[in-house]
PDB file of C-alpha atoms and ligand atoms in Angstrom:
ATOM      1  CA  MET C   1      73.735 104.329  78.528  1.00  0.00           C
ATOM      2  CA  ASN C   2      71.037 102.216  80.295  1.00  0.00           C
ATOM      3  CA  ALA C   3      67.378 103.215  81.777  1.00  0.00           C
ATOM      4  CA  GLN C   4      69.004 102.675  85.280  1.00  0.00           C
ATOM      5  CA  GLN C   5      71.545 105.370  84.694  1.00  0.00           C
ATOM      6  CA  HIS C   6      68.649 107.900  83.836  1.00  0.00           C
ATOM      7  CA  LYS C   7      67.463 107.197  87.366  1.00  0.00           C
ATOM      8  CA  ARG C   8      70.614 108.065  89.265  1.00  0.00           C
ATOM      9  CA  LYS C   9      70.566 111.807  89.894  1.00  0.00           C
ATOM     10  CA  PRO C  10      73.990 113.285  89.458  1.00  0.00           C
ATOM     11  CA  MET C  11      75.654 114.652  92.815  1.00  0.00           C
ATOM     12  CA  VAL C  12      78.684 116.978  93.364  1.00  0.00           C
ATOM     13  CA  ILE C  13      80.057 117.255  96.976  1.00  0.00           C
ATOM     14  CA  ALA C  14      82.526 119.817  97.907  1.00  0.00           C
ATOM     15  CA  ASN C  15      85.181 118.720 100.656  1.00  0.00           C
ATOM     16  CA  TRP C  16      86.400 121.840 102.339  1.00  0.00           C
ATOM     17  CA  LYS C  17      88.687 119.748 104.643  1.00  0.00           C
ATOM     18  CA  LEU C  18      90.384 121.863 107.334  1.00  0.00           C
ATOM     19  CA  ASN C  19      90.069 125.131 105.024  1.00  0.00           C
ATOM     20  CA  GLY C  20      87.863 127.918 104.919  1.00  0.00           C
ATOM     21  CA  GLY C  21      86.469 130.932 107.172  1.00  0.00           C
ATOM     22  CA  ILE C  22      83.748 133.373 107.082  1.00  0.00           C
ATOM     23  CA  ASP C  23      85.104 134.906 103.666  1.00  0.00           C
ATOM     24  CA  LEU C  24      84.588 131.576 101.846  1.00  0.00           C
ATOM     25  CA  ILE C  25      81.218 130.840 103.276  1.00  0.00           C
ATOM     26  CA  CYS C  26      79.921 134.438 102.316  1.00  0.00           C
ATOM     27  CA  THR C  27      81.566 134.027  98.630  1.00  0.00           C
ATOM     28  CA  SER C  28      79.984 130.397  98.370  1.00  0.00           C
ATOM     29  CA  VAL C  29      76.854 131.169  99.675  1.00  0.00           C
ATOM     30  CA  ALA C  30      76.514 134.298  97.454  1.00  0.00           C
ATOM     31  CA  SER C  31      77.453 132.311  94.294  1.00  0.00           C
ATOM     32  CA  PHE C  32      74.750 129.727  94.947  1.00  0.00           C
ATOM     33  CA  ILE C  33      71.757 131.479  96.191  1.00  0.00           C
ATOM     34  CA  GLY C  34      68.772 131.579  93.877  1.00  0.00           C
ATOM     35  CA  LYS C  35      70.355 129.113  91.299  1.00  0.00           C
ATOM     36  CA  HIS C  36      68.828 126.000  90.043  1.00  0.00           C
ATOM     37  CA  PHE C  37      70.825 123.087  89.375  1.00  0.00           C
ATOM     38  CA  GLU C  38      69.749 119.241  87.788  1.00  0.00           C
ATOM     39  CA  THR C  39      72.058 117.849  90.341  1.00  0.00           C
ATOM     40  CA  GLN C  40      72.204 117.293  93.746  1.00  0.00           C
ATOM     41  CA  ILE C  41      74.782 119.636  95.514  1.00  0.00           C
ATOM     42  CA  ALA C  42      76.268 119.247  99.081  1.00  0.00           C
ATOM     43  CA  ILE C  43      79.182 121.273 100.782  1.00  0.00           C
ATOM     44  CA  CYS C  44      81.043 119.519 103.747  1.00  0.00           C
ATOM     45  CA  PRO C  45      82.601 122.486 105.897  1.00  0.00           C
ATOM     46  CA  PRO C  46      84.342 122.186 108.973  1.00  0.00           C
ATOM     47  CA  TYR C  47      82.000 121.207 111.646  1.00  0.00           C
ATOM     48  CA  ILE C  48      82.117 124.760 113.121  1.00  0.00           C
ATOM     49  CA  TYR C  49      80.727 126.415 110.148  1.00  0.00           C
ATOM     50  CA  MET C  50      77.870 124.074 109.663  1.00  0.00           C
ATOM     51  CA  ARG C  51      75.535 125.756 111.594  1.00  0.00           C
ATOM     52  CA  ASP C  52      75.856 129.273 109.761  1.00  0.00           C
ATOM     53  CA  MET C  53      75.982 127.467 106.331  1.00  0.00           C
ATOM     54  CA  LEU C  54      72.799 125.868 107.369  1.00  0.00           C
ATOM     55  CA  THR C  55      70.958 129.194 107.994  1.00  0.00           C
ATOM     56  CA  PHE C  56      72.561 131.024 104.998  1.00  0.00           C
ATOM     57  CA  LEU C  57      71.800 128.125 102.661  1.00  0.00           C
ATOM     58  CA  GLN C  58      68.136 127.337 103.910  1.00  0.00           C
ATOM     59  CA  HIS C  59      66.378 128.552 100.716  1.00  0.00           C
ATOM     60  CA  SER C  60      68.856 127.213  98.193  1.00  0.00           C
ATOM     61  CA  GLU C  61      69.268 123.754  96.796  1.00  0.00           C
ATOM     62  CA  ILE C  62      72.487 123.131  98.505  1.00  0.00           C
ATOM     63  CA  SER C  63      72.830 120.732 101.205  1.00  0.00           C
ATOM     64  CA  ILE C  64      75.387 120.650 104.090  1.00  0.00           C
ATOM     65  CA  GLY C  65      77.194 117.285 104.609  1.00  0.00           C
ATOM     66  CA  SER C  66      79.976 116.313 107.438  1.00  0.00           C
ATOM     67  CA  GLN C  67      83.444 115.318 106.685  1.00  0.00           C
ATOM     68  CA  ASN C  68      83.222 112.597 109.461  1.00  0.00           C
ATOM     69  CA  VAL C  69      81.034 111.012 112.083  1.00  0.00           C
ATOM     70  CA  SER C  70      81.646 109.324 115.053  1.00  0.00           C
ATOM     71  CA  LYS C  71      80.906 105.497 115.228  1.00  0.00           C
ATOM     72  CA  PHE C  72      79.667 106.359 118.812  1.00  0.00           C
ATOM     73  CA  GLU C  73      76.239 107.251 119.626  1.00  0.00           C
ATOM     74  CA  SER C  74      77.153 109.310 123.009  1.00  0.00           C
ATOM     75  CA  GLY C  75      79.265 109.101 126.051  1.00  0.00           C
ATOM     76  CA  ALA C  76      82.873 109.935 126.833  1.00  0.00           C
ATOM     77  CA  TYR C  77      84.414 110.340 123.625  1.00  0.00           C
ATOM     78  CA  THR C  78      86.063 113.756 123.468  1.00  0.00           C
ATOM     79  CA  GLY C  79      86.079 115.350 120.187  1.00  0.00           C
ATOM     80  CA  GLU C  80      83.627 113.300 118.663  1.00  0.00           C
ATOM     81  CA  THR C  81      80.024 114.240 116.685  1.00  0.00           C
ATOM     82  CA  SER C  82      77.553 111.780 116.674  1.00  0.00           C
ATOM     83  CA  ALA C  83      75.095 110.973 113.513  1.00  0.00           C
ATOM     84  CA  GLN C  84      72.110 111.939 115.683  1.00  0.00           C
ATOM     85  CA  MET C  85      73.720 115.444 116.517  1.00  0.00           C
ATOM     86  CA  LEU C  86      74.550 116.107 112.743  1.00  0.00           C
ATOM     87  CA  LYS C  87      70.940 114.717 111.863  1.00  0.00           C
ATOM     88  CA  GLN C  88      69.269 117.252 114.187  1.00  0.00           C
ATOM     89  CA  ALA C  89      71.541 120.212 113.076  1.00  0.00           C
ATOM     90  CA  GLY C  90      70.243 119.584 109.780  1.00  0.00           C
ATOM     91  CA  CYS C  91      73.005 117.758 107.975  1.00  0.00           C
ATOM     92  CA  LYS C  92      71.998 115.557 105.039  1.00  0.00           C
ATOM     93  CA  LEU C  93      75.028 113.350 104.343  1.00  0.00           C
ATOM     94  CA  CYS C  94      78.447 112.534 105.955  1.00  0.00           C
ATOM     95  CA  LEU C  95      81.700 111.360 104.387  1.00  0.00           C
ATOM     96  CA  ILE C  96      83.112 107.955 105.762  1.00  0.00           C
ATOM     97  CA  GLY C  97      86.579 106.872 105.443  1.00  0.00           C
ATOM     98  CA  HIS C  98      88.329 109.483 103.456  1.00  0.00           C
ATOM     99  CA  SER C  99      92.027 108.454 102.849  1.00  0.00           C
ATOM    100  CA  GLU C 100      93.131 111.172 104.907  1.00  0.00           C
ATOM    101  CA  ARG C 101      91.052 109.715 107.830  1.00  0.00           C
ATOM    102  CA  ARG C 102      92.285 106.108 107.114  1.00  0.00           C
ATOM    103  CA  ALA C 103      96.064 107.310 106.652  1.00  0.00           C
ATOM    104  CA  MET C 104      96.215 109.815 109.594  1.00  0.00           C
ATOM    105  CA  PHE C 105      93.315 108.901 112.111  1.00  0.00           C
ATOM    106  CA  ARG C 106      93.555 105.355 111.990  1.00  0.00           C
ATOM    107  CA  GLU C 107      90.343 104.510 110.207  1.00  0.00           C
ATOM    108  CA  ASN C 108      90.035 101.263 108.940  1.00  0.00           C
ATOM    109  CA  ASN C 109      87.354  99.048 107.057  1.00  0.00           C
ATOM    110  CA  GLN C 110      85.855  98.279 110.229  1.00  0.00           C
ATOM    111  CA  SER C 111      85.327 101.497 111.588  1.00  0.00           C
ATOM    112  CA  CYS C 112      83.825 102.550 108.468  1.00  0.00           C
ATOM    113  CA  GLN C 113      81.307  99.787 108.520  1.00  0.00           C
ATOM    114  CA  ILE C 114      80.062 100.907 111.997  1.00  0.00           C
ATOM    115  CA  LYS C 115      79.933 104.415 110.780  1.00  0.00           C
ATOM    116  CA  VAL C 116      78.101 103.483 107.464  1.00  0.00           C
ATOM    117  CA  GLN C 117      75.291 101.388 109.518  1.00  0.00           C
ATOM    118  CA  THR C 118      75.136 104.622 112.080  1.00  0.00           C
ATOM    119  CA  ALA C 119      74.688 107.185 109.690  1.00  0.00           C
ATOM    120  CA  LEU C 120      71.867 104.856 107.913  1.00  0.00           C
ATOM    121  CA  ASN C 121      70.544 104.461 111.281  1.00  0.00           C
ATOM    122  CA  HIS C 122      69.869 108.103 111.737  1.00  0.00           C
ATOM    123  CA  GLY C 123      68.832 109.216 108.396  1.00  0.00           C
ATOM    124  CA  LEU C 124      72.096 110.294 106.822  1.00  0.00           C
ATOM    125  CA  LEU C 125      73.282 109.701 103.500  1.00  0.00           C
ATOM    126  CA  PRO C 126      76.558 107.695 104.041  1.00  0.00           C
ATOM    127  CA  VAL C 127      79.386 108.430 101.215  1.00  0.00           C
ATOM    128  CA  LEU C 128      81.677 105.586 101.729  1.00  0.00           C
ATOM    129  CA  CYS C 129      85.294 106.626 100.566  1.00  0.00           C
ATOM    130  CA  ILE C 130      87.415 104.102  98.982  1.00  0.00           C
ATOM    131  CA  GLY C 131      90.530 104.034  96.680  1.00  0.00           C
ATOM    132  CA  GLU C 132      94.064 102.640  96.241  1.00  0.00           C
ATOM    133  CA  ASN C 133      97.056 104.445  96.999  1.00  0.00           C
ATOM    134  CA  LEU C 134     100.129 104.462  94.530  1.00  0.00           C
ATOM    135  CA  GLU C 135     102.149 101.632  95.611  1.00  0.00           C
ATOM    136  CA  GLU C 136      98.886  99.407  95.112  1.00  0.00           C
ATOM    137  CA  ARG C 137      98.309 100.720  91.651  1.00  0.00           C
ATOM    138  CA  ASP C 138     101.799  99.984  90.472  1.00  0.00           C
ATOM    139  CA  ALA C 139     101.479  96.428  92.040  1.00  0.00           C
ATOM    140  CA  ASN C 140      98.440  96.056  90.167  1.00  0.00           C
ATOM    141  CA  ILE C 141      96.177  95.199  93.080  1.00  0.00           C
ATOM    142  CA  THR C 142      93.802  98.045  92.999  1.00  0.00           C
ATOM    143  CA  LYS C 143      90.772  95.715  92.258  1.00  0.00           C
ATOM    144  CA  ASP C 144      91.829  93.682  95.320  1.00  0.00           C
ATOM    145  CA  VAL C 145      92.180  96.797  97.427  1.00  0.00           C
ATOM    146  CA  ILE C 146      88.777  97.890  96.340  1.00  0.00           C
ATOM    147  CA  PHE C 147      87.003  94.627  96.868  1.00  0.00           C
ATOM    148  CA  ARG C 148      88.173  94.379 100.569  1.00  0.00           C
ATOM    149  CA  GLN C 149      87.272  98.188 101.329  1.00  0.00           C
ATOM    150  CA  LEU C 150      83.851  97.363 100.014  1.00  0.00           C
ATOM    151  CA  SER C 151      83.239  93.819 101.410  1.00  0.00           C
ATOM    152  CA  GLU C 152      84.494  94.612 105.033  1.00  0.00           C
ATOM    153  CA  GLY C 153      83.166  98.379 104.759  1.00  0.00           C
ATOM    154  CA  LEU C 154      79.697  97.197 103.906  1.00  0.00           C
ATOM    155  CA  GLU C 155      79.490  93.571 105.569  1.00  0.00           C
ATOM    156  CA  ASN C 156      76.274  92.968 107.029  1.00  0.00           C
ATOM    157  CA  ILE C 157      74.988  96.451 106.247  1.00  0.00           C
ATOM    158  CA  ASN C 158      71.119  96.811 106.469  1.00  0.00           C
ATOM    159  CA  LEU C 159      70.117  99.549 103.936  1.00  0.00           C
ATOM    160  CA  ASP C 160      66.344  98.958 104.816  1.00  0.00           C
ATOM    161  CA  GLY C 161      65.453 100.545 101.539  1.00  0.00           C
ATOM    162  CA  LYS C 162      67.607 103.696 102.245  1.00  0.00           C
ATOM    163  CA  ASP C 163      70.570 105.197  99.985  1.00  0.00           C
ATOM    164  CA  LEU C 164      74.237 104.880 100.180  1.00  0.00           C
ATOM    165  CA  CYS C 165      76.717 106.602  97.877  1.00  0.00           C
ATOM    166  CA  ILE C 166      80.352 105.370  97.070  1.00  0.00           C
ATOM    167  CA  ALA C 167      83.101 107.813  96.373  1.00  0.00           C
ATOM    168  CA  TYR C 168      86.173 106.235  94.567  1.00  0.00           C
ATOM    169  CA  GLU C 169      89.057 108.293  95.367  1.00  0.00           C
ATOM    170  CA  PRO C 170      92.347 106.953  94.327  1.00  0.00           C
ATOM    171  CA  VAL C 171      95.016 108.271  96.942  1.00  0.00           C
ATOM    172  CA  TRP C 172      97.416 108.894  94.180  1.00  0.00           C
ATOM    173  CA  ALA C 173      94.973 111.311  92.552  1.00  0.00           C
ATOM    174  CA  ILE C 174      94.053 113.300  95.703  1.00  0.00           C
ATOM    175  CA  GLY C 175      95.514 117.089  95.863  1.00  0.00           C
ATOM    176  CA  THR C 176      98.004 115.995  93.282  1.00  0.00           C
ATOM    177  CA  GLY C 177      96.525 117.501  90.182  1.00  0.00           C
ATOM    178  CA  LEU C 178      96.967 114.002  88.511  1.00  0.00           C
ATOM    179  CA  ALA C 179      93.375 112.908  88.004  1.00  0.00           C
ATOM    180  CA  ALA C 180      92.423 109.493  86.894  1.00  0.00           C
ATOM    181  CA  THR C 181      91.830 109.462  83.287  1.00  0.00           C
ATOM    182  CA  PRO C 182      88.059 108.930  82.492  1.00  0.00           C
ATOM    183  CA  GLU C 183      88.759 105.568  81.193  1.00  0.00           C
ATOM    184  CA  MET C 184      90.688 104.385  84.262  1.00  0.00           C
ATOM    185  CA  ALA C 185      87.859 106.117  86.463  1.00  0.00           C
ATOM    186  CA  GLN C 186      85.108 104.161  84.705  1.00  0.00           C
ATOM    187  CA  GLU C 187      87.074 100.862  84.702  1.00  0.00           C
ATOM    188  CA  VAL C 188      87.073 100.882  88.697  1.00  0.00           C
ATOM    189  CA  HIS C 189      83.560 102.216  88.801  1.00  0.00           C
ATOM    190  CA  GLN C 190      82.202  99.478  86.636  1.00  0.00           C
ATOM    191  CA  PHE C 191      84.086  96.846  88.928  1.00  0.00           C
ATOM    192  CA  ILE C 192      82.619  98.763  91.998  1.00  0.00           C
ATOM    193  CA  ARG C 193      79.263  98.561  90.673  1.00  0.00           C
ATOM    194  CA  ARG C 194      79.634  94.729  89.872  1.00  0.00           C
ATOM    195  CA  GLU C 195      80.921  94.136  93.410  1.00  0.00           C
ATOM    196  CA  LEU C 196      78.095  96.041  94.916  1.00  0.00           C
ATOM    197  CA  ALA C 197      75.602  93.727  93.020  1.00  0.00           C
ATOM    198  CA  VAL C 198      77.194  90.770  94.650  1.00  0.00           C
ATOM    199  CA  LEU C 199      76.902  92.257  98.017  1.00  0.00           C
ATOM    200  CA  LEU C 200      74.046  94.100  97.947  1.00  0.00           C
ATOM    201  CA  GLY C 201      71.991  92.738  95.066  1.00  0.00           C
ATOM    202  CA  GLU C 202      71.810  93.901  91.289  1.00  0.00           C
ATOM    203  CA  ALA C 203      68.728  96.580  91.921  1.00  0.00           C
ATOM    204  CA  THR C 204      70.401  98.328  94.795  1.00  0.00           C
ATOM    205  CA  ALA C 205      73.759  98.476  93.060  1.00  0.00           C
ATOM    206  CA  GLU C 206      71.998 100.066  90.067  1.00  0.00           C
ATOM    207  CA  ARG C 207      70.634 102.859  91.973  1.00  0.00           C
ATOM    208  CA  ILE C 208      73.837 103.565  94.163  1.00  0.00           C
ATOM    209  CA  ARG C 209      75.369 106.334  93.072  1.00  0.00           C
ATOM    210  CA  LEU C 210      79.390 106.321  92.503  1.00  0.00           C
ATOM    211  CA  LEU C 211      81.209 109.367  92.762  1.00  0.00           C
ATOM    212  CA  TYR C 212      84.724 109.996  91.327  1.00  0.00           C
ATOM    213  CA  GLY C 213      87.202 112.166  93.370  1.00  0.00           C
ATOM    214  CA  GLY C 214      90.775 113.123  93.262  1.00  0.00           C
ATOM    215  CA  SER C 215      92.096 116.372  91.495  1.00  0.00           C
ATOM    216  CA  VAL C 216      88.536 117.239  89.820  1.00  0.00           C
ATOM    217  CA  THR C 217      88.594 120.587  88.150  1.00  0.00           C
ATOM    218  CA  LYS C 218      86.214 122.375  85.922  1.00  0.00           C
ATOM    219  CA  THR C 219      88.400 121.079  83.071  1.00  0.00           C
ATOM    220  CA  ASN C 220      87.999 117.452  83.537  1.00  0.00           C
ATOM    221  CA  ALA C 221      84.627 117.539  85.230  1.00  0.00           C
ATOM    222  CA  LYS C 222      82.697 116.972  82.139  1.00  0.00           C
ATOM    223  CA  GLU C 223      84.707 114.088  80.637  1.00  0.00           C
ATOM    224  CA  LEU C 224      84.740 112.223  83.945  1.00  0.00           C
ATOM    225  CA  LEU C 225      81.045 112.502  84.148  1.00  0.00           C
ATOM    226  CA  ALA C 226      80.316 111.136  80.920  1.00  0.00           C
ATOM    227  CA  GLN C 227      81.516 107.651  81.814  1.00  0.00           C
ATOM    228  CA  THR C 228      78.737 105.253  82.264  1.00  0.00           C
ATOM    229  CA  ASP C 229      79.175 104.455  85.694  1.00  0.00           C
ATOM    230  CA  ILE C 230      80.342 107.731  87.255  1.00  0.00           C
ATOM    231  CA  ASP C 231      77.200 109.542  88.995  1.00  0.00           C
ATOM    232  CA  GLY C 232      78.888 112.313  90.341  1.00  0.00           C
ATOM    233  CA  LEU C 233      82.142 114.185  91.614  1.00  0.00           C
ATOM    234  CA  LEU C 234      83.642 114.672  94.901  1.00  0.00           C
ATOM    235  CA  VAL C 235      85.984 117.879  94.707  1.00  0.00           C
ATOM    236  CA  GLY C 236      88.463 118.931  97.156  1.00  0.00           C
ATOM    237  CA  GLY C 237      90.721 121.602  96.163  1.00  0.00           C
ATOM    238  CA  ALA C 238      88.800 123.230  93.548  1.00  0.00           C
ATOM    239  CA  SER C 239      85.819 123.676  95.731  1.00  0.00           C
ATOM    240  CA  LEU C 240      87.602 126.192  97.664  1.00  0.00           C
ATOM    241  CA  ASP C 241      87.379 128.672  94.779  1.00  0.00           C
ATOM    242  CA  PRO C 242      83.574 129.269  94.933  1.00  0.00           C
ATOM    243  CA  GLY C 243      83.688 130.466  91.211  1.00  0.00           C
ATOM    244  CA  HIS C 244      85.230 127.226  90.215  1.00  0.00           C
ATOM    245  CA  PHE C 245      83.344 125.155  92.091  1.00  0.00           C
ATOM    246  CA  LEU C 246      79.994 126.773  90.688  1.00  0.00           C
ATOM    247  CA  ALA C 247      81.338 125.870  87.328  1.00  0.00           C
ATOM    248  CA  ILE C 248      81.762 122.551  87.994  1.00  0.00           C
ATOM    249  CA  CYS C 249      78.130 122.310  89.520  1.00  0.00           C
ATOM    250  CA  GLN C 250      76.718 123.874  86.281  1.00  0.00           C
ATOM    251  CA  GLN C 251      78.649 121.547  84.108  1.00  0.00           C
ATOM    252  CA  VAL C 252      77.388 118.515  85.768  1.00  0.00           C
ATOM    253  CA  SER C 253      73.995 120.032  85.741  1.00  0.00           C
ATOM    254  CA  GLU C 254      74.104 120.771  81.903  1.00  0.00           C
ATOM    255  CA  GLN C 255      75.208 117.218  81.275  1.00  0.00           C
ATOM    256  CA  ALA C 256      72.432 115.713  83.599  1.00  0.00           C
ATOM    257  CA  ILE C 257      69.880 117.513  81.271  1.00  0.00           C
ATOM    258  CA  ALA C 258      71.548 116.104  78.492  1.00  0.00           C
ATOM    259  CA  LYS C 259      71.885 112.564  79.697  1.00  0.00           C
ATOM    260  CA  GLY C 260      67.900 113.036  80.292  1.00  0.00           C
ATOM    261  CA  ASN C 261      67.980 113.024  84.199  1.00  0.00           C
ATOM    262  CA  GLN C 262      64.681 114.167  85.538  1.00  0.00           C
ATOM    263  CA  PRO C 263      64.545 116.510  88.180  1.00  0.00           C
ATOM    264  CA  GLY C 264      63.574 114.444  91.432  1.00  0.00           C
ATOM    265  CA  SER C 265      64.663 111.231  89.873  1.00  0.00           C
ATOM    266  CA  ALA C 266      66.967 109.911  92.307  1.00  0.00           C
ATOM    267  CA  PRO C 267      65.705 107.371  94.394  1.00  0.00           C
ATOM    268  CA  GLN C 268      63.593 108.270  97.410  1.00  0.00           C
ATOM    269  CA  SER C 269      64.336 107.669 100.785  1.00  0.00           C
ATOM    270  CA  ALA C 270      64.825 109.013 104.276  1.00  0.00           C
ATOM    271  CA  ALA C 271      68.262 109.575 103.627  1.00  0.00           C
ATOM    272  CA  SER C 272      67.947 111.226 100.192  1.00  0.00           C
ATOM    273  CA  VAL C 273      69.680 114.615  99.752  1.00  0.00           C
ATOM    274  CA  ASN C 274      67.547 117.701  99.321  1.00  0.00           C
TER     275      ASN C 274
HETATM  276  P1  LIG J   1      91.024 116.993  95.431  1.00  0.00           P
HETATM  277  O1  LIG J   1      90.693 116.576  96.917  1.00  0.00           O
HETATM  278  O2  LIG J   1      90.041 117.214  94.778  1.00  0.00           O
HETATM  279  O3  LIG J   1      91.777 118.335  96.234  1.00  0.00           O
HETATM  280  O4  LIG J   1      92.116 116.247  94.968  1.00  0.00           O
HETATM  281  C1  LIG J   1      89.603 115.544  96.903  1.00  0.00           C
HETATM  282  C2  LIG J   1      89.057 114.823  98.089  1.00  0.00           C
HETATM  283  O5  LIG J   1      90.122 114.632  98.725  1.00  0.00           O
HETATM  284  O6  LIG J   1      88.046 114.559  98.479  1.00  0.00           O
END
């Protein structure tokens, strides 16, 4: 572990997708209120629940994120929600280019690039999701796919000192119960950090947090996070069980203490979470 790694404060994000309801909100809120974590935690509920959760969680350490953001600023775009609206509502981060949006809603690297810049411009932390599908892994082109997603998704991005996160989510691991092994995930995360160094410079690449997602559970969370280049987790299915998600957050928090991460040691910027 190097000194830079200590500076990357771990992060856990819950992606509720098109799930949840008042019961889940109540039990989730109840399990987090009054607890302290040495990790940044965000929940991305469906848009309709954001305001309620922001109100309930305002005195907690939990942030609210969105699962998507419009690439447009305003206008005749039915069904869209802009970065400015999310920011004004109190949202801290947004997922961009989740594989389900790429597969089912025709998002591509170009639309992701616009969304990343739009989120940055409005002070939201963009979490760019990338990852290969099973066919691509079997064809041994995982790194080519990742390279393209990164180089096109971040083309000409102006960070202007702000933060950005990358979530590596192999498509074959999402919702399947077949998580990548820690070694597999680390290999890709290391590749991502190297490519980020080429694209954005070494210092920036060292401070960007790389999250792993895809069948994360309380059983595999610790091992994944023990890898040098895995700085956090993006959790889907397991985040719908508040007790399970809390256990993951607690493990990450304990590991952060063991690794020597100091509270507040994450890079500071307008888009920092919390
Ligand atoms: P999963 O989903 O944890 O259910 O695999 C992760 C995600 O899609 O972000």
